[in-house]
Amino acid sequence: MLLGYKCCRGGQQEITHSLSPDDLELLREIMENPPLQAGYFPQTKLPEGVNLRQPVKHGLDSIDKFYTPRNLAAMSHLWQAIQRIEDTNLAAYVAFAFTSLYQRVTDFP
């Protein structure tokens, strides 16, 4: 497993590093006990339906199970921050952009 990031200096070259033992331990802790913001992530059960039977057969019976623990935790914190924006127009724009990202952060392309 590698840690990768792109920096604005010198173009969009991706830089990767091996994870340190501390990084691996932190990753394990987050995966086992993600720091979720209660009430700020979906736990809705999937409804009955022909197209929804296959995900349910694979244990994906609620919306939150389509996300990795890390992504779900990050998204829950972002959603909470969006809900705290006082300017309702700005909050609506940010919420629109945020909800358009859901396909990029699920476990599935």
PDB file of C-alpha atoms in Angstrom:
ATOM      1  CA  MET A   1       0.000   0.000   0.000  1.00  0.00           C
ATOM      2  CA  LEU A   2       1.282   3.457  -0.910  1.00  0.00           C
ATOM      3  CA  LEU A   3       0.421   6.976   0.159  1.00  0.00           C
ATOM      4  CA  GLY A   4       0.026   9.147  -2.936  1.00  0.00           C
ATOM      5  CA  TYR A   5      -0.632  12.817  -3.460  1.00  0.00           C
ATOM      6  CA  LYS A   6      -0.375  15.454  -6.158  1.00  0.00           C
ATOM      7  CA  CYS A   7       1.130  18.831  -5.498  1.00  0.00           C
ATOM      8  CA  CYS A   8       0.684  22.056  -7.391  1.00  0.00           C
ATOM      9  CA  ARG A   9       4.428  22.723  -7.685  1.00  0.00           C
ATOM     10  CA  GLY A  10       5.945  21.496 -10.923  1.00  0.00           C
ATOM     11  CA  GLY A  11       2.687  20.350 -12.491  1.00  0.00           C
ATOM     12  CA  GLN A  12       0.454  17.529 -11.387  1.00  0.00           C
ATOM     13  CA  GLN A  13       3.131  14.908 -10.784  1.00  0.00           C
ATOM     14  CA  GLU A  14       1.997  12.260  -8.333  1.00  0.00           C
ATOM     15  CA  ILE A  15       4.349  11.524  -5.464  1.00  0.00           C
ATOM     16  CA  THR A  16       4.072   8.224  -3.587  1.00  0.00           C
ATOM     17  CA  HIS A  17       5.594   6.945  -0.366  1.00  0.00           C
ATOM     18  CA  SER A  18       5.394   3.658   1.488  1.00  0.00           C
ATOM     19  CA  LEU A  19       3.319   3.778   4.650  1.00  0.00           C
ATOM     20  CA  SER A  20       5.201   3.892   7.931  1.00  0.00           C
ATOM     21  CA  PRO A  21       4.290   1.519  10.776  1.00  0.00           C
ATOM     22  CA  ASP A  22       2.521   4.463  12.472  1.00  0.00           C
ATOM     23  CA  ASP A  23       0.527   5.135   9.280  1.00  0.00           C
ATOM     24  CA  LEU A  24      -0.502   1.482   9.088  1.00  0.00           C
ATOM     25  CA  GLU A  25      -1.573   1.459  12.746  1.00  0.00           C
ATOM     26  CA  LEU A  26      -3.627   4.633  12.292  1.00  0.00           C
ATOM     27  CA  LEU A  27      -5.243   3.173   9.174  1.00  0.00           C
ATOM     28  CA  ARG A  28      -6.104  -0.029  11.067  1.00  0.00           C
ATOM     29  CA  GLU A  29      -7.661   1.975  13.921  1.00  0.00           C
ATOM     30  CA  ILE A  30      -9.751   4.069  11.523  1.00  0.00           C
ATOM     31  CA  MET A  31     -10.934   0.992   9.620  1.00  0.00           C
ATOM     32  CA  GLU A  32     -11.923  -0.791  12.840  1.00  0.00           C
ATOM     33  CA  ASN A  33     -13.471   2.204  14.591  1.00  0.00           C
ATOM     34  CA  PRO A  34     -14.135   5.052  12.124  1.00  0.00           C
ATOM     35  CA  PRO A  35     -14.649   8.501  13.684  1.00  0.00           C
ATOM     36  CA  LEU A  36     -18.162   8.989  12.316  1.00  0.00           C
ATOM     37  CA  GLN A  37     -20.274  12.049  13.050  1.00  0.00           C
ATOM     38  CA  ALA A  38     -23.512  10.519  14.346  1.00  0.00           C
ATOM     39  CA  GLY A  39     -26.534  11.702  12.411  1.00  0.00           C
ATOM     40  CA  TYR A  40     -24.482  12.971   9.464  1.00  0.00           C
ATOM     41  CA  PHE A  41     -24.244   9.858   7.310  1.00  0.00           C
ATOM     42  CA  PRO A  42     -26.941   7.698   5.696  1.00  0.00           C
ATOM     43  CA  GLN A  43     -27.945   4.442   7.341  1.00  0.00           C
ATOM     44  CA  THR A  44     -31.085   3.962   5.265  1.00  0.00           C
ATOM     45  CA  LYS A  45     -31.875   0.348   4.425  1.00  0.00           C
ATOM     46  CA  LEU A  46     -32.162  -0.463   0.730  1.00  0.00           C
ATOM     47  CA  PRO A  47     -35.759  -0.945  -0.390  1.00  0.00           C
ATOM     48  CA  GLU A  48     -36.995  -4.132  -1.995  1.00  0.00           C
ATOM     49  CA  GLY A  49     -36.483  -4.200  -5.735  1.00  0.00           C
ATOM     50  CA  VAL A  50     -35.249  -6.346  -8.586  1.00  0.00           C
ATOM     51  CA  ASN A  51     -32.120  -4.251  -9.160  1.00  0.00           C
ATOM     52  CA  LEU A  52     -31.303  -4.105  -5.445  1.00  0.00           C
ATOM     53  CA  ARG A  53     -31.258  -7.837  -4.751  1.00  0.00           C
ATOM     54  CA  GLN A  54     -27.676  -8.306  -5.929  1.00  0.00           C
ATOM     55  CA  PRO A  55     -26.097  -5.716  -3.583  1.00  0.00           C
ATOM     56  CA  VAL A  56     -28.118  -7.114  -0.666  1.00  0.00           C
ATOM     57  CA  LYS A  57     -26.828 -10.634  -1.449  1.00  0.00           C
ATOM     58  CA  HIS A  58     -23.312  -9.253  -1.003  1.00  0.00           C
ATOM     59  CA  GLY A  59     -24.070  -7.670   2.374  1.00  0.00           C
ATOM     60  CA  LEU A  60     -24.778  -4.166   1.073  1.00  0.00           C
ATOM     61  CA  ASP A  61     -28.186  -3.763   2.663  1.00  0.00           C
ATOM     62  CA  SER A  62     -27.898  -0.079   3.652  1.00  0.00           C
ATOM     63  CA  ILE A  63     -26.473   3.069   2.046  1.00  0.00           C
ATOM     64  CA  ASP A  64     -23.540   3.401   4.466  1.00  0.00           C
ATOM     65  CA  LYS A  65     -22.176  -0.008   3.476  1.00  0.00           C
ATOM     66  CA  PHE A  66     -21.351   1.277  -0.020  1.00  0.00           C
ATOM     67  CA  TYR A  67     -18.539   3.418   1.460  1.00  0.00           C
ATOM     68  CA  THR A  68     -15.215   2.539   3.035  1.00  0.00           C
ATOM     69  CA  PRO A  69     -15.045   3.399   6.754  1.00  0.00           C
ATOM     70  CA  ARG A  70     -12.502   6.169   6.042  1.00  0.00           C
ATOM     71  CA  ASN A  71     -14.579   7.763   3.298  1.00  0.00           C
ATOM     72  CA  LEU A  72     -17.779   7.512   5.320  1.00  0.00           C
ATOM     73  CA  ALA A  73     -16.098   9.181   8.309  1.00  0.00           C
ATOM     74  CA  ALA A  74     -14.653  11.985   6.170  1.00  0.00           C
ATOM     75  CA  MET A  75     -17.952  12.532   4.375  1.00  0.00           C
ATOM     76  CA  SER A  76     -19.871  12.634   7.670  1.00  0.00           C
ATOM     77  CA  HIS A  77     -17.594  15.390   8.987  1.00  0.00           C
ATOM     78  CA  LEU A  78     -17.901  17.374   5.749  1.00  0.00           C
ATOM     79  CA  TRP A  79     -21.699  17.036   5.750  1.00  0.00           C
ATOM     80  CA  GLN A  80     -21.840  18.272   9.333  1.00  0.00           C
ATOM     81  CA  ALA A  81     -19.689  21.297   8.394  1.00  0.00           C
ATOM     82  CA  ILE A  82     -21.972  22.062   5.443  1.00  0.00           C
ATOM     83  CA  GLN A  83     -25.008  21.956   7.726  1.00  0.00           C
ATOM     84  CA  ARG A  84     -23.366  24.611   9.930  1.00  0.00           C
ATOM     85  CA  ILE A  85     -22.961  27.168   7.107  1.00  0.00           C
ATOM     86  CA  GLU A  86     -25.165  30.106   8.066  1.00  0.00           C
ATOM     87  CA  ASP A  87     -25.577  31.603   4.577  1.00  0.00           C
ATOM     88  CA  THR A  88     -28.349  29.392   3.170  1.00  0.00           C
ATOM     89  CA  ASN A  89     -27.460  30.150  -0.467  1.00  0.00           C
ATOM     90  CA  LEU A  90     -23.823  29.228   0.084  1.00  0.00           C
ATOM     91  CA  ALA A  91     -24.857  26.126   2.042  1.00  0.00           C
ATOM     92  CA  ALA A  92     -27.079  25.046  -0.863  1.00  0.00           C
ATOM     93  CA  TYR A  93     -24.253  25.470  -3.397  1.00  0.00           C
ATOM     94  CA  VAL A  94     -21.775  23.581  -1.241  1.00  0.00           C
ATOM     95  CA  ALA A  95     -24.315  20.810  -0.537  1.00  0.00           C
ATOM     96  CA  PHE A  96     -24.974  20.496  -4.280  1.00  0.00           C
ATOM     97  CA  ALA A  97     -21.255  20.099  -5.003  1.00  0.00           C
ATOM     98  CA  PHE A  98     -20.829  17.698  -2.079  1.00  0.00           C
ATOM     99  CA  THR A  99     -23.693  15.419  -3.118  1.00  0.00           C
ATOM    100  CA  SER A 100     -22.373  15.280  -6.691  1.00  0.00           C
ATOM    101  CA  LEU A 101     -19.247  13.516  -5.380  1.00  0.00           C
ATOM    102  CA  TYR A 102     -20.929  10.395  -4.003  1.00  0.00           C
ATOM    103  CA  GLN A 103     -19.946   8.208  -6.968  1.00  0.00           C
ATOM    104  CA  ARG A 104     -16.284   9.142  -6.548  1.00  0.00           C
ATOM    105  CA  VAL A 105     -16.056   8.023  -2.920  1.00  0.00           C
ATOM    106  CA  THR A 106     -17.978   4.746  -2.872  1.00  0.00           C
ATOM    107  CA  ASP A 107     -16.345   1.327  -3.050  1.00  0.00           C
ATOM    108  CA  PHE A 108     -17.648   0.950  -6.585  1.00  0.00           C
ATOM    109  CA  PRO A 109     -16.665   2.860  -9.752  1.00  0.00           C
TER     110      PRO A 109
END
